[in-house]
């Protein structure tokens, strides 16, 4: 037998022993970013289903301290919506699609495939049920409406709030620095679109976010749904 044929046989054998097409690479990340969105800002540029003025989950994203992140990783646990039936009511309440053209299943599959698939190294997120169930559990501890209202920050058509005041209100409630994300329209005001809470990747408990606010100007709008 030629050495080339022998090499090919050995490679095929090694692949069989290691489980064939199974994923083996763990994608590095430093923490989990819990992205919480304000529906009205998303819906000001997207055709949306009816929604309330309630902060809701966008996703749980493996993230690095330098603001890079892995995405669309190979996973041994492919998305399967039937695994989520027991937690569907809470998912619909806290993590629903806002897009008129979308479905919850498509939104959840997108978030899981793009971000959840990279969470091998987060023991509480590394399969389909755990990813959704434990993200819901982390979100249950985040009371943005309460913390902001306590600081006099409520959705308003006319008022703006200083980003520092906004940040401080969340810092007091959460006990850690979060990160605000805004949409800045040409010549317009900076509008809050997302509050990012950083979680320890092992415990999913809040930690200080390593980076300050992404793109909010000094004053930000927090608009109600009309
Ligand atoms: P991501 O790829 O995780 O950064 O999320 C961005 C994508 O998710 C974009 O295609 C958005 O239009 C979509 N998206 C964000 N929030 C929602 C939502 N609440 N419902 C449906 N799609 C959303």
mmCIF file of C-alpha atoms and ligand atoms in Angstrom:
data_model
loop_
_atom_site.group_PDB
_atom_site.id
_atom_site.type_symbol
_atom_site.label_atom_id
_atom_site.label_comp_id
_atom_site.label_asym_id
_atom_site.label_seq_id
_atom_site.Cartn_x
_atom_site.Cartn_y
_atom_site.Cartn_z
ATOM 1 C CA UNK A 1 0.000 0.000 0.000
ATOM 2 C CA UNK A 2 1.381 3.398 -0.928
ATOM 3 C CA UNK A 3 2.047 5.813 1.899
ATOM 4 C CA UNK A 4 -0.526 8.242 0.402
ATOM 5 C CA UNK A 5 -3.313 5.640 0.585
ATOM 6 C CA UNK A 6 -2.251 4.762 4.122
ATOM 7 C CA UNK A 7 -2.364 8.447 5.117
ATOM 8 C CA UNK A 8 -5.858 8.843 3.647
ATOM 9 C CA UNK A 9 -7.073 5.748 5.503
ATOM 10 C CA UNK A 10 -5.612 6.990 8.778
ATOM 11 C CA UNK A 11 -7.214 10.429 8.323
ATOM 12 C CA UNK A 12 -10.631 8.845 7.647
ATOM 13 C CA UNK A 13 -10.244 6.626 10.722
ATOM 14 C CA UNK A 14 -9.280 9.604 12.915
ATOM 15 C CA UNK A 15 -12.329 11.509 11.702
ATOM 16 C CA UNK A 16 -14.616 8.565 12.507
ATOM 17 C CA UNK A 17 -13.135 8.174 15.986
ATOM 18 C CA UNK A 18 -13.497 11.910 16.732
ATOM 19 C CA UNK A 19 -17.201 11.888 15.751
ATOM 20 C CA UNK A 20 -17.014 12.872 12.097
ATOM 21 C CA UNK A 21 -18.442 16.351 11.471
ATOM 22 C CA UNK A 22 -18.782 17.359 15.151
ATOM 23 C CA UNK A 23 -17.603 20.850 16.081
ATOM 24 C CA UNK A 24 -14.460 20.968 18.133
ATOM 25 C CA UNK A 25 -13.315 24.616 18.066
ATOM 26 C CA UNK A 26 -14.227 26.749 21.093
ATOM 27 C CA UNK A 27 -14.516 30.382 20.066
ATOM 28 C CA UNK A 28 -12.880 32.673 22.557
ATOM 29 C CA UNK A 29 -14.912 35.437 24.188
ATOM 30 C CA UNK A 30 -14.541 37.384 27.420
ATOM 31 C CA UNK A 31 -18.099 37.961 28.614
ATOM 32 C CA UNK A 32 -21.751 37.793 27.589
ATOM 33 C CA UNK A 33 -23.472 40.969 26.504
ATOM 34 C CA UNK A 34 -27.192 40.963 27.295
ATOM 35 C CA UNK A 35 -28.618 43.311 24.671
ATOM 36 C CA UNK A 36 -31.891 44.882 25.819
ATOM 37 C CA UNK A 37 -33.721 46.975 23.270
ATOM 38 C CA UNK A 38 -36.233 49.801 23.383
ATOM 39 C CA UNK A 39 -38.912 48.774 20.864
ATOM 40 C CA UNK A 40 -39.946 52.269 19.802
ATOM 41 C CA UNK A 41 -36.474 53.129 18.486
ATOM 42 C CA UNK A 42 -36.240 49.905 16.471
ATOM 43 C CA UNK A 43 -39.783 50.437 15.190
ATOM 44 C CA UNK A 44 -39.185 54.030 14.087
ATOM 45 C CA UNK A 45 -37.364 52.627 11.039
ATOM 46 C CA UNK A 46 -38.898 49.139 10.747
ATOM 47 C CA UNK A 47 -42.484 48.050 10.089
ATOM 48 C CA UNK A 48 -43.452 46.495 13.425
ATOM 49 C CA UNK A 49 -46.181 44.454 15.010
ATOM 50 C CA UNK A 50 -48.054 46.266 17.820
ATOM 51 C CA UNK A 51 -45.805 46.605 20.835
ATOM 52 C CA UNK A 52 -45.762 48.127 24.295
ATOM 53 C CA UNK A 53 -43.252 50.548 25.781
ATOM 54 C CA UNK A 54 -41.388 47.758 27.558
ATOM 55 C CA UNK A 55 -37.696 46.991 27.381
ATOM 56 C CA UNK A 56 -37.165 43.579 25.811
ATOM 57 C CA UNK A 57 -34.399 41.140 24.965
ATOM 58 C CA UNK A 58 -32.571 41.488 21.674
ATOM 59 C CA UNK A 59 -30.040 38.756 22.376
ATOM 60 C CA UNK A 60 -27.264 37.309 24.538
ATOM 61 C CA UNK A 61 -24.018 37.818 22.698
ATOM 62 C CA UNK A 62 -20.572 36.317 23.418
ATOM 63 C CA UNK A 63 -18.335 39.403 23.294
ATOM 64 C CA UNK A 64 -14.698 40.401 23.800
ATOM 65 C CA UNK A 65 -13.315 43.243 25.910
ATOM 66 C CA UNK A 66 -12.136 45.004 22.737
ATOM 67 C CA UNK A 67 -15.685 45.015 21.260
ATOM 68 C CA UNK A 68 -14.992 42.241 18.757
ATOM 69 C CA UNK A 69 -17.147 39.127 18.853
ATOM 70 C CA UNK A 70 -17.377 35.684 17.309
ATOM 71 C CA UNK A 71 -20.432 34.979 15.174
ATOM 72 C CA UNK A 72 -22.099 32.125 13.287
ATOM 73 C CA UNK A 73 -20.007 29.411 14.935
ATOM 74 C CA UNK A 74 -20.228 25.688 14.403
ATOM 75 C CA UNK A 75 -22.438 24.110 17.075
ATOM 76 C CA UNK A 76 -23.313 20.548 17.989
ATOM 77 C CA UNK A 77 -26.728 21.812 19.125
ATOM 78 C CA UNK A 78 -28.632 23.129 16.092
ATOM 79 C CA UNK A 79 -31.598 25.463 16.648
ATOM 80 C CA UNK A 80 -34.859 23.593 17.174
ATOM 81 C CA UNK A 81 -37.912 25.624 18.236
ATOM 82 C CA UNK A 82 -39.685 22.523 19.596
ATOM 83 C CA UNK A 83 -37.158 22.494 22.474
ATOM 84 C CA UNK A 84 -38.556 25.835 23.641
ATOM 85 C CA UNK A 85 -42.226 24.943 24.066
ATOM 86 C CA UNK A 86 -42.153 24.946 27.880
ATOM 87 C CA UNK A 87 -40.760 28.498 28.028
ATOM 88 C CA UNK A 88 -42.563 29.916 24.998
ATOM 89 C CA UNK A 89 -44.994 32.168 26.962
ATOM 90 C CA UNK A 90 -42.081 33.943 28.688
ATOM 91 C CA UNK A 91 -40.108 34.128 25.448
ATOM 92 C CA UNK A 92 -43.084 35.731 23.712
ATOM 93 C CA UNK A 93 -43.455 38.222 26.582
ATOM 94 C CA UNK A 94 -39.784 39.192 26.807
ATOM 95 C CA UNK A 95 -38.061 38.287 23.509
ATOM 96 C CA UNK A 96 -40.604 38.564 20.737
ATOM 97 C CA UNK A 97 -40.056 39.590 17.167
ATOM 98 C CA UNK A 98 -41.032 43.175 16.499
ATOM 99 C CA UNK A 99 -40.810 42.861 12.726
ATOM 100 C CA UNK A 100 -44.123 42.692 10.892
ATOM 101 C CA UNK A 101 -42.466 40.587 8.208
ATOM 102 C CA UNK A 102 -40.912 38.172 10.729
ATOM 103 C CA UNK A 103 -41.877 35.383 13.087
ATOM 104 C CA UNK A 104 -40.668 34.670 16.604
ATOM 105 C CA UNK A 105 -39.119 31.441 15.430
ATOM 106 C CA UNK A 106 -37.084 33.231 12.743
ATOM 107 C CA UNK A 107 -35.879 35.879 15.199
ATOM 108 C CA UNK A 108 -34.883 33.290 17.816
ATOM 109 C CA UNK A 109 -33.149 31.136 15.188
ATOM 110 C CA UNK A 110 -31.231 34.213 13.952
ATOM 111 C CA UNK A 111 -30.054 35.130 17.461
ATOM 112 C CA UNK A 112 -29.117 31.544 18.313
ATOM 113 C CA UNK A 113 -27.333 30.831 15.028
ATOM 114 C CA UNK A 114 -25.429 34.118 14.976
ATOM 115 C CA UNK A 115 -24.585 34.445 18.682
ATOM 116 C CA UNK A 116 -25.729 31.426 20.714
ATOM 117 C CA UNK A 117 -23.776 29.060 18.483
ATOM 118 C CA UNK A 118 -20.565 30.696 19.776
ATOM 119 C CA UNK A 119 -21.337 30.226 23.473
ATOM 120 C CA UNK A 120 -19.564 26.839 23.915
ATOM 121 C CA UNK A 121 -17.572 28.289 26.816
ATOM 122 C CA UNK A 122 -20.586 29.652 28.710
ATOM 123 C CA UNK A 123 -21.846 26.593 30.620
ATOM 124 C CA UNK A 124 -25.281 28.151 31.168
ATOM 125 C CA UNK A 125 -25.809 28.975 27.489
ATOM 126 C CA UNK A 126 -24.256 26.140 25.547
ATOM 127 C CA UNK A 127 -27.307 24.389 24.152
ATOM 128 C CA UNK A 128 -30.593 25.603 22.685
ATOM 129 C CA UNK A 129 -32.757 25.312 25.820
ATOM 130 C CA UNK A 130 -30.064 26.682 28.131
ATOM 131 C CA UNK A 131 -29.369 29.631 25.828
ATOM 132 C CA UNK A 132 -32.963 30.840 25.896
ATOM 133 C CA UNK A 133 -33.930 29.726 29.404
ATOM 134 C CA UNK A 134 -30.900 31.216 31.158
ATOM 135 C CA UNK A 135 -31.015 34.425 29.134
ATOM 136 C CA UNK A 136 -34.610 34.841 30.331
ATOM 137 C CA UNK A 137 -33.423 34.210 33.902
ATOM 138 C CA UNK A 138 -30.719 36.892 33.599
ATOM 139 C CA UNK A 139 -33.215 39.354 32.087
ATOM 140 C CA UNK A 140 -35.634 38.770 34.992
ATOM 141 C CA UNK A 141 -33.055 40.442 37.261
ATOM 142 C CA UNK A 142 -32.917 43.585 35.105
ATOM 143 C CA UNK A 143 -35.550 46.172 36.033
ATOM 144 C CA UNK A 144 -34.808 49.034 33.668
ATOM 145 C CA UNK A 145 -38.264 50.675 33.830
ATOM 146 C CA UNK A 146 -38.107 50.760 37.631
ATOM 147 C CA UNK A 147 -34.506 52.017 37.821
ATOM 148 C CA UNK A 148 -35.020 54.721 35.211
ATOM 149 C CA UNK A 149 -38.361 55.873 36.645
ATOM 150 C CA UNK A 150 -36.780 56.119 40.100
ATOM 151 C CA UNK A 151 -34.336 58.614 38.596
ATOM 152 C CA UNK A 152 -37.112 60.611 36.891
ATOM 153 C CA UNK A 153 -36.334 59.160 33.460
ATOM 154 C CA UNK A 154 -39.541 58.241 31.647
ATOM 155 C CA UNK A 155 -40.362 57.983 27.932
ATOM 156 C CA UNK A 156 -41.066 61.487 26.638
ATOM 157 C CA UNK A 157 -41.829 63.041 23.269
ATOM 158 C CA UNK A 158 -40.256 66.376 24.111
ATOM 159 C CA UNK A 159 -37.635 65.877 26.806
ATOM 160 C CA UNK A 160 -34.103 64.646 26.515
ATOM 161 C CA UNK A 161 -31.945 63.213 29.272
ATOM 162 C CA UNK A 162 -28.236 63.450 29.779
ATOM 163 C CA UNK A 163 -26.462 60.201 28.961
ATOM 164 C CA UNK A 164 -24.618 60.497 32.289
ATOM 165 C CA UNK A 165 -27.931 60.643 34.186
ATOM 166 C CA UNK A 166 -29.194 57.627 32.229
ATOM 167 C CA UNK A 167 -25.980 55.694 32.907
ATOM 168 C CA UNK A 168 -26.028 56.609 36.580
ATOM 169 C CA UNK A 169 -29.655 55.492 37.049
ATOM 170 C CA UNK A 170 -28.806 52.052 35.681
ATOM 171 C CA UNK A 171 -25.545 51.862 37.638
ATOM 172 C CA UNK A 172 -27.458 52.507 40.893
ATOM 173 C CA UNK A 173 -30.120 49.864 40.122
ATOM 174 C CA UNK A 174 -27.843 47.184 38.685
ATOM 175 C CA UNK A 175 -24.773 47.835 40.814
ATOM 176 C CA UNK A 176 -22.553 47.759 37.702
ATOM 177 C CA UNK A 177 -21.686 49.893 34.682
ATOM 178 C CA UNK A 178 -23.832 49.102 31.682
ATOM 179 C CA UNK A 179 -23.364 50.402 28.163
ATOM 180 C CA UNK A 180 -25.882 52.528 26.245
ATOM 181 C CA UNK A 181 -26.320 52.302 22.524
ATOM 182 C CA UNK A 182 -28.051 55.022 20.475
ATOM 183 C CA UNK A 183 -29.275 55.691 16.980
ATOM 184 C CA UNK A 184 -28.016 59.026 15.647
ATOM 185 C CA UNK A 185 -29.968 60.318 12.689
ATOM 186 C CA UNK A 186 -28.450 62.943 10.406
ATOM 187 C CA UNK A 187 -28.865 66.356 12.027
ATOM 188 C CA UNK A 188 -31.154 64.770 14.601
ATOM 189 C CA UNK A 189 -31.017 63.824 18.194
ATOM 190 C CA UNK A 190 -29.381 60.795 19.699
ATOM 191 C CA UNK A 191 -32.107 58.276 20.561
ATOM 192 C CA UNK A 192 -31.635 55.391 22.984
ATOM 193 C CA UNK A 193 -31.956 52.061 21.202
ATOM 194 C CA UNK A 194 -30.364 49.552 23.522
ATOM 195 C CA UNK A 195 -29.005 49.042 27.020
ATOM 196 C CA UNK A 196 -26.246 46.446 27.095
ATOM 197 C CA UNK A 197 -25.665 44.657 30.377
ATOM 198 C CA UNK A 198 -22.447 42.675 30.689
ATOM 199 C CA UNK A 199 -22.575 39.240 32.320
ATOM 200 C CA UNK A 200 -19.877 36.954 33.641
ATOM 201 C CA UNK A 201 -19.677 34.119 31.110
ATOM 202 C CA UNK A 202 -19.656 31.386 33.761
ATOM 203 C CA UNK A 203 -22.282 32.618 36.231
ATOM 204 C CA UNK A 204 -24.290 35.005 34.009
ATOM 205 C CA UNK A 205 -24.255 37.499 36.880
ATOM 206 C CA UNK A 206 -23.786 41.194 35.999
ATOM 207 C CA UNK A 207 -20.264 42.642 35.850
ATOM 208 C CA UNK A 208 -19.015 46.107 34.860
ATOM 209 C CA UNK A 209 -18.994 46.531 31.086
ATOM 210 C CA UNK A 210 -15.388 46.981 29.933
ATOM 211 C CA UNK A 211 -16.244 49.713 27.448
ATOM 212 C CA UNK A 212 -18.259 52.866 27.967
ATOM 213 C CA UNK A 213 -21.269 53.911 25.912
ATOM 214 C CA UNK A 214 -21.109 53.121 22.247
ATOM 215 C CA UNK A 215 -22.447 56.034 20.297
ATOM 216 C CA UNK A 216 -24.702 58.189 22.430
ATOM 217 C CA UNK A 217 -24.266 61.960 22.389
ATOM 218 C CA UNK A 218 -24.340 64.055 25.573
ATOM 219 C CA UNK A 219 -28.151 64.208 25.576
ATOM 220 C CA UNK A 220 -30.423 61.412 24.513
ATOM 221 C CA UNK A 221 -34.095 61.023 23.612
ATOM 222 C CA UNK A 222 -36.194 58.217 25.123
ATOM 223 C CA UNK A 223 -39.341 58.216 23.023
ATOM 224 C CA UNK A 224 -42.725 56.652 23.805
ATOM 225 C CA UNK A 225 -44.767 54.807 21.201
ATOM 226 C CA UNK A 226 -47.377 57.207 19.831
HETATM 227 P P1 LIG B 1 -28.012 40.956 15.419
HETATM 228 O O1 LIG B 1 -27.734 40.316 14.053
HETATM 229 O O2 LIG B 1 -28.122 39.981 16.515
HETATM 230 O O3 LIG B 1 -27.089 42.096 15.705
HETATM 231 O O4 LIG B 1 -29.443 41.573 15.280
HETATM 232 C C1 LIG B 1 -29.729 42.449 14.242
HETATM 233 C C2 LIG B 1 -30.789 41.826 13.358
HETATM 234 O O5 LIG B 1 -31.901 41.445 14.154
HETATM 235 C C3 LIG B 1 -31.280 42.796 12.307
HETATM 236 O O6 LIG B 1 -31.617 42.064 11.150
HETATM 237 C C4 LIG B 1 -32.530 43.343 12.970
HETATM 238 O O7 LIG B 1 -33.458 43.790 12.007
HETATM 239 C C5 LIG B 1 -33.041 42.142 13.710
HETATM 240 N N1 LIG B 1 -33.784 42.497 14.918
HETATM 241 C C6 LIG B 1 -33.343 43.215 15.958
HETATM 242 N N2 LIG B 1 -34.297 43.302 16.907
HETATM 243 C C7 LIG B 1 -35.357 42.623 16.448
HETATM 244 C C8 LIG B 1 -36.627 42.337 16.961
HETATM 245 N N3 LIG B 1 -37.023 42.760 18.181
HETATM 246 N N4 LIG B 1 -37.467 41.593 16.195
HETATM 247 C C9 LIG B 1 -37.076 41.123 15.008
HETATM 248 N N5 LIG B 1 -35.874 41.351 14.456
HETATM 249 C C10 LIG B 1 -35.029 42.083 15.175
#
